[in-house]
Amino acid sequence: MLKRGLTAFLAILFCHTRGLMALGAVDNSRCLMCHTAPTLGKAAKSQPPVLYVDPDKFASSAHGAMACIDCHVDLANQPLVHKRQAATVQCAGCHVMPGLSPDGVHSGVPVGKQPRCKDCHGTHYVRKKVEPGSPVNRSNVESTCAICHRDGPEIRPYLASVHARVQAGSRLPAAVCTDCHRAHDVAATEIIFACSRCHREEFQLYSASVHASGRSAGYTDAPTCTDCHGTHDIRSRKSTDSATYPVNVPDLCGECHGDPVLQQRYGLPSDTVITFRHSYHGVALEHGDTSVATCTSCHQAHDILAPENPLSTVNRKNLPDTCGKCHFGANENYAKGKVHVLARREDSLALYYTASGFKWLTIGTMAMLIGHIILDLWARVRNRICQRKRGEGA
């Protein structure tokens, strides 16, 4: 009788224990009896314990009010001493969101190596992104992304860029990885719209430009923001290393407008950069005068329009105003002359004959000078010969 009663008691106790575990075991102390052991799951002395949980840090985390099995659902019906390896936590059970974007850079990572929630947010001590200690706080995003991208071509150039600089009156960088690439659906496309989130005025100007029109028409050769400014290594236009620094602008524009194949494809003149370099502005710029006009001084930077467009700064009607920004008192005469010209018949007869005249004048002068030198040398040699013969005759 006593033996039967003891068996019944143990059976009831076992059922109640399993029931408590199945109902959620809201009191995490049962799990923490083991998981507060400093050596739990520690593979070597130099490694941190992988299964250790700090109760205080967990309680102050974003998930501090949750039960362990709210995340480790596969352990809900397991005995207190369970198998060593728990299943991968599925955060989507609470945080409903789409999967990796098919256009995203992370979607191309082999299955099994793609980043998971814990790689960016942490595990037991998840913090809200507004908290300074959160790995996804703006001040820590670069370090978090660098865990994987440290050896890639992105982090080091970014650290020297204008975006990595701390904003005035703030301890935060001007732009971090997730501002451009987003957070969960990390994308490598839609550059224009990514930049427009911060640079709205520039985006509006660019949207009306000839470059944006070409892009909208499907011409992928048409430049966008990063084609001119760079990607991760964007510098201030005041920096001599910047592609948009005045001295570097002709080279920047020349990457497209100096390419004969590309210009022929779109019916544009291929000598635009050459004619600029031969002009007064180009020569002065080549000698270090950064105050002279460059491509963007006349054509603008973001809102470049075709010359035949009445709103274009290089439209003939607008040239007096455009040139007047530097040449005070500019009038309609400025619109009469050609700008991008070489010493060719088809460009300017006056310039052609002037250049040709100086060329032949120089050639003629040098020919006469060389002839004079040759005749002088010949006279000297002949005199020496004559003097030697006279000496021998005496």
JSON list of C-alpha atoms in Angstrom, two decimals, residues 198-319:
[
{"chain": "A", "resi": 198, "resn": "CYS", "atom": "CA", "xyz": [19.34, 62.92, -46.98]},
{"chain": "A", "resi": 199, "resn": "HIS", "atom": "CA", "xyz": [20.20, 64.98, -50.07]},
{"chain": "A", "resi": 200, "resn": "ARG", "atom": "CA", "xyz": [16.69, 66.01, -51.10]},
{"chain": "A", "resi": 201, "resn": "GLU", "atom": "CA", "xyz": [17.57, 69.32, -52.77]},
{"chain": "A", "resi": 202, "resn": "GLU", "atom": "CA", "xyz": [20.31, 67.72, -54.86]},
{"chain": "A", "resi": 203, "resn": "PHE", "atom": "CA", "xyz": [17.92, 64.91, -55.80]},
{"chain": "A", "resi": 204, "resn": "GLN", "atom": "CA", "xyz": [15.30, 67.37, -57.05]},
{"chain": "A", "resi": 205, "resn": "LEU", "atom": "CA", "xyz": [17.90, 69.17, -59.16]},
{"chain": "A", "resi": 206, "resn": "TYR", "atom": "CA", "xyz": [19.26, 65.91, -60.55]},
{"chain": "A", "resi": 207, "resn": "SER", "atom": "CA", "xyz": [15.78, 64.60, -61.35]},
{"chain": "A", "resi": 208, "resn": "ALA", "atom": "CA", "xyz": [15.31, 67.35, -63.95]},
{"chain": "A", "resi": 209, "resn": "SER", "atom": "CA", "xyz": [18.76, 66.90, -65.49]},
{"chain": "A", "resi": 210, "resn": "VAL", "atom": "CA", "xyz": [19.75, 65.34, -68.79]},
{"chain": "A", "resi": 211, "resn": "HIS", "atom": "CA", "xyz": [21.57, 62.62, -66.87]},
{"chain": "A", "resi": 212, "resn": "ALA", "atom": "CA", "xyz": [18.43, 61.60, -64.98]},
{"chain": "A", "resi": 213, "resn": "SER", "atom": "CA", "xyz": [16.42, 61.62, -68.21]},
{"chain": "A", "resi": 214, "resn": "GLY", "atom": "CA", "xyz": [18.90, 59.23, -69.77]},
{"chain": "A", "resi": 215, "resn": "ARG", "atom": "CA", "xyz": [18.81, 57.00, -66.74]},
{"chain": "A", "resi": 216, "resn": "SER", "atom": "CA", "xyz": [15.01, 56.92, -66.77]},
{"chain": "A", "resi": 217, "resn": "ALA", "atom": "CA", "xyz": [15.08, 55.97, -70.45]},
{"chain": "A", "resi": 218, "resn": "GLY", "atom": "CA", "xyz": [17.15, 52.91, -69.60]},
{"chain": "A", "resi": 219, "resn": "TYR", "atom": "CA", "xyz": [20.60, 54.19, -70.56]},
{"chain": "A", "resi": 220, "resn": "THR", "atom": "CA", "xyz": [22.78, 52.71, -67.83]},
{"chain": "A", "resi": 221, "resn": "ASP", "atom": "CA", "xyz": [25.76, 54.77, -69.01]},
{"chain": "A", "resi": 222, "resn": "ALA", "atom": "CA", "xyz": [24.09, 57.91, -67.67]},
{"chain": "A", "resi": 223, "resn": "PRO", "atom": "CA", "xyz": [25.82, 58.83, -64.40]},
{"chain": "A", "resi": 224, "resn": "THR", "atom": "CA", "xyz": [24.19, 58.75, -60.98]},
{"chain": "A", "resi": 225, "resn": "CYS", "atom": "CA", "xyz": [25.42, 60.10, -57.63]},
{"chain": "A", "resi": 226, "resn": "THR", "atom": "CA", "xyz": [28.12, 57.50, -57.02]},
{"chain": "A", "resi": 227, "resn": "ASP", "atom": "CA", "xyz": [29.57, 57.76, -60.53]},
{"chain": "A", "resi": 228, "resn": "CYS", "atom": "CA", "xyz": [30.74, 61.28, -59.70]},
{"chain": "A", "resi": 229, "resn": "HIS", "atom": "CA", "xyz": [31.05, 61.29, -55.91]},
{"chain": "A", "resi": 230, "resn": "GLY", "atom": "CA", "xyz": [32.21, 57.73, -55.32]},
{"chain": "A", "resi": 231, "resn": "THR", "atom": "CA", "xyz": [30.62, 55.15, -53.02]},
{"chain": "A", "resi": 232, "resn": "HIS", "atom": "CA", "xyz": [32.20, 54.46, -49.65]},
{"chain": "A", "resi": 233, "resn": "ASP", "atom": "CA", "xyz": [35.08, 56.91, -50.10]},
{"chain": "A", "resi": 234, "resn": "ILE", "atom": "CA", "xyz": [33.03, 60.09, -50.71]},
{"chain": "A", "resi": 235, "resn": "ARG", "atom": "CA", "xyz": [35.11, 63.17, -49.87]},
{"chain": "A", "resi": 236, "resn": "SER", "atom": "CA", "xyz": [34.18, 66.81, -49.38]},
{"chain": "A", "resi": 237, "resn": "ARG", "atom": "CA", "xyz": [34.49, 68.84, -52.58]},
{"chain": "A", "resi": 238, "resn": "LYS", "atom": "CA", "xyz": [36.96, 71.02, -50.67]},
{"chain": "A", "resi": 239, "resn": "SER", "atom": "CA", "xyz": [39.32, 68.08, -50.29]},
{"chain": "A", "resi": 240, "resn": "THR", "atom": "CA", "xyz": [42.05, 67.79, -52.93]},
{"chain": "A", "resi": 241, "resn": "ASP", "atom": "CA", "xyz": [41.41, 64.03, -53.00]},
{"chain": "A", "resi": 242, "resn": "SER", "atom": "CA", "xyz": [37.79, 64.53, -53.99]},
{"chain": "A", "resi": 243, "resn": "ALA", "atom": "CA", "xyz": [36.74, 63.83, -57.57]},
{"chain": "A", "resi": 244, "resn": "THR", "atom": "CA", "xyz": [34.63, 66.99, -57.40]},
{"chain": "A", "resi": 245, "resn": "TYR", "atom": "CA", "xyz": [37.51, 69.23, -56.32]},
{"chain": "A", "resi": 246, "resn": "PRO", "atom": "CA", "xyz": [37.80, 71.98, -59.01]},
{"chain": "A", "resi": 247, "resn": "VAL", "atom": "CA", "xyz": [41.15, 70.81, -60.37]},
{"chain": "A", "resi": 248, "resn": "ASN", "atom": "CA", "xyz": [39.81, 67.24, -60.70]},
{"chain": "A", "resi": 249, "resn": "VAL", "atom": "CA", "xyz": [36.46, 68.09, -62.32]},
{"chain": "A", "resi": 250, "resn": "PRO", "atom": "CA", "xyz": [37.70, 67.97, -65.96]},
{"chain": "A", "resi": 251, "resn": "ASP", "atom": "CA", "xyz": [39.14, 64.50, -65.34]},
{"chain": "A", "resi": 252, "resn": "LEU", "atom": "CA", "xyz": [35.88, 63.42, -63.71]},
{"chain": "A", "resi": 253, "resn": "CYS", "atom": "CA", "xyz": [33.69, 64.64, -66.56]},
{"chain": "A", "resi": 254, "resn": "GLY", "atom": "CA", "xyz": [36.27, 63.37, -69.03]},
{"chain": "A", "resi": 255, "resn": "GLU", "atom": "CA", "xyz": [35.70, 59.78, -67.93]},
{"chain": "A", "resi": 256, "resn": "CYS", "atom": "CA", "xyz": [32.51, 59.89, -70.00]},
{"chain": "A", "resi": 257, "resn": "HIS", "atom": "CA", "xyz": [32.81, 62.97, -72.19]},
{"chain": "A", "resi": 258, "resn": "GLY", "atom": "CA", "xyz": [36.35, 62.10, -73.22]},
{"chain": "A", "resi": 259, "resn": "ASP", "atom": "CA", "xyz": [35.47, 58.56, -74.26]},
{"chain": "A", "resi": 260, "resn": "PRO", "atom": "CA", "xyz": [35.11, 58.55, -78.09]},
{"chain": "A", "resi": 261, "resn": "VAL", "atom": "CA", "xyz": [33.13, 55.29, -78.16]},
{"chain": "A", "resi": 262, "resn": "LEU", "atom": "CA", "xyz": [30.65, 56.47, -75.53]},
{"chain": "A", "resi": 263, "resn": "GLN", "atom": "CA", "xyz": [30.23, 59.90, -77.10]},
{"chain": "A", "resi": 264, "resn": "GLN", "atom": "CA", "xyz": [29.68, 58.41, -80.56]},
{"chain": "A", "resi": 265, "resn": "ARG", "atom": "CA", "xyz": [27.02, 56.12, -79.14]},
{"chain": "A", "resi": 266, "resn": "TYR", "atom": "CA", "xyz": [24.97, 59.11, -77.98]},
{"chain": "A", "resi": 267, "resn": "GLY", "atom": "CA", "xyz": [25.87, 61.51, -80.78]},
{"chain": "A", "resi": 268, "resn": "LEU", "atom": "CA", "xyz": [27.91, 63.86, -78.58]},
{"chain": "A", "resi": 269, "resn": "PRO", "atom": "CA", "xyz": [31.22, 65.57, -79.45]},
{"chain": "A", "resi": 270, "resn": "SER", "atom": "CA", "xyz": [34.20, 63.64, -78.13]},
{"chain": "A", "resi": 271, "resn": "ASP", "atom": "CA", "xyz": [36.60, 66.60, -77.97]},
{"chain": "A", "resi": 272, "resn": "THR", "atom": "CA", "xyz": [34.83, 68.57, -75.25]},
{"chain": "A", "resi": 273, "resn": "VAL", "atom": "CA", "xyz": [37.49, 67.93, -72.63]},
{"chain": "A", "resi": 274, "resn": "ILE", "atom": "CA", "xyz": [40.34, 68.62, -75.07]},
{"chain": "A", "resi": 275, "resn": "THR", "atom": "CA", "xyz": [38.85, 71.95, -76.11]},
{"chain": "A", "resi": 276, "resn": "PHE", "atom": "CA", "xyz": [38.45, 72.94, -72.47]},
{"chain": "A", "resi": 277, "resn": "ARG", "atom": "CA", "xyz": [42.08, 72.10, -71.69]},
{"chain": "A", "resi": 278, "resn": "HIS", "atom": "CA", "xyz": [43.21, 74.25, -74.64]},
{"chain": "A", "resi": 279, "resn": "SER", "atom": "CA", "xyz": [41.14, 77.20, -73.45]},
{"chain": "A", "resi": 280, "resn": "TYR", "atom": "CA", "xyz": [42.28, 79.96, -71.11]},
{"chain": "A", "resi": 281, "resn": "HIS", "atom": "CA", "xyz": [40.31, 78.36, -68.28]},
{"chain": "A", "resi": 282, "resn": "GLY", "atom": "CA", "xyz": [41.88, 74.95, -68.88]},
{"chain": "A", "resi": 283, "resn": "VAL", "atom": "CA", "xyz": [45.44, 76.28, -69.07]},
{"chain": "A", "resi": 284, "resn": "ALA", "atom": "CA", "xyz": [44.99, 78.38, -65.92]},
{"chain": "A", "resi": 285, "resn": "LEU", "atom": "CA", "xyz": [43.49, 75.41, -64.08]},
{"chain": "A", "resi": 286, "resn": "GLU", "atom": "CA", "xyz": [46.37, 73.21, -65.19]},
{"chain": "A", "resi": 287, "resn": "HIS", "atom": "CA", "xyz": [48.76, 75.70, -63.58]},
{"chain": "A", "resi": 288, "resn": "GLY", "atom": "CA", "xyz": [46.91, 75.56, -60.24]},
{"chain": "A", "resi": 289, "resn": "ASP", "atom": "CA", "xyz": [44.47, 78.47, -60.45]},
{"chain": "A", "resi": 290, "resn": "THR", "atom": "CA", "xyz": [41.37, 77.01, -58.77]},
{"chain": "A", "resi": 291, "resn": "SER", "atom": "CA", "xyz": [39.38, 80.23, -59.16]},
{"chain": "A", "resi": 292, "resn": "VAL", "atom": "CA", "xyz": [38.84, 79.75, -62.90]},
{"chain": "A", "resi": 293, "resn": "ALA", "atom": "CA", "xyz": [35.75, 78.14, -64.37]},
{"chain": "A", "resi": 294, "resn": "THR", "atom": "CA", "xyz": [35.49, 74.37, -64.75]},
{"chain": "A", "resi": 295, "resn": "CYS", "atom": "CA", "xyz": [32.78, 72.20, -66.29]},
{"chain": "A", "resi": 296, "resn": "THR", "atom": "CA", "xyz": [30.35, 72.62, -63.39]},
{"chain": "A", "resi": 297, "resn": "SER", "atom": "CA", "xyz": [30.90, 76.39, -63.22]},
{"chain": "A", "resi": 298, "resn": "CYS", "atom": "CA", "xyz": [29.04, 76.77, -66.51]},
{"chain": "A", "resi": 299, "resn": "HIS", "atom": "CA", "xyz": [27.00, 73.57, -66.88]},
{"chain": "A", "resi": 300, "resn": "GLN", "atom": "CA", "xyz": [26.07, 73.24, -63.18]},
{"chain": "A", "resi": 301, "resn": "ALA", "atom": "CA", "xyz": [26.61, 70.07, -61.17]},
{"chain": "A", "resi": 302, "resn": "HIS", "atom": "CA", "xyz": [23.34, 68.28, -60.47]},
{"chain": "A", "resi": 303, "resn": "ASP", "atom": "CA", "xyz": [20.89, 70.07, -62.78]},
{"chain": "A", "resi": 304, "resn": "ILE", "atom": "CA", "xyz": [22.80, 69.78, -66.07]},
{"chain": "A", "resi": 305, "resn": "LEU", "atom": "CA", "xyz": [20.49, 70.49, -69.01]},
{"chain": "A", "resi": 306, "resn": "ALA", "atom": "CA", "xyz": [20.94, 70.24, -72.76]},
{"chain": "A", "resi": 307, "resn": "PRO", "atom": "CA", "xyz": [22.15, 73.53, -74.35]},
{"chain": "A", "resi": 308, "resn": "GLU", "atom": "CA", "xyz": [18.96, 73.83, -76.42]},
{"chain": "A", "resi": 309, "resn": "ASN", "atom": "CA", "xyz": [16.85, 73.77, -73.25]},
{"chain": "A", "resi": 310, "resn": "PRO", "atom": "CA", "xyz": [15.75, 77.38, -72.47]},
{"chain": "A", "resi": 311, "resn": "LEU", "atom": "CA", "xyz": [16.46, 76.74, -68.78]},
{"chain": "A", "resi": 312, "resn": "SER", "atom": "CA", "xyz": [20.02, 75.57, -69.40]},
{"chain": "A", "resi": 313, "resn": "THR", "atom": "CA", "xyz": [22.76, 77.80, -68.04]},
{"chain": "A", "resi": 314, "resn": "VAL", "atom": "CA", "xyz": [24.66, 77.36, -71.33]},
{"chain": "A", "resi": 315, "resn": "ASN", "atom": "CA", "xyz": [21.70, 78.25, -73.51]},
{"chain": "A", "resi": 316, "resn": "ARG", "atom": "CA", "xyz": [22.66, 81.30, -75.63]},
{"chain": "A", "resi": 317, "resn": "LYS", "atom": "CA", "xyz": [20.04, 83.46, -73.95]},
{"chain": "A", "resi": 318, "resn": "ASN", "atom": "CA", "xyz": [21.47, 82.64, -70.53]},
{"chain": "A", "resi": 319, "resn": "LEU", "atom": "CA", "xyz": [25.18, 82.89, -71.32]}
]
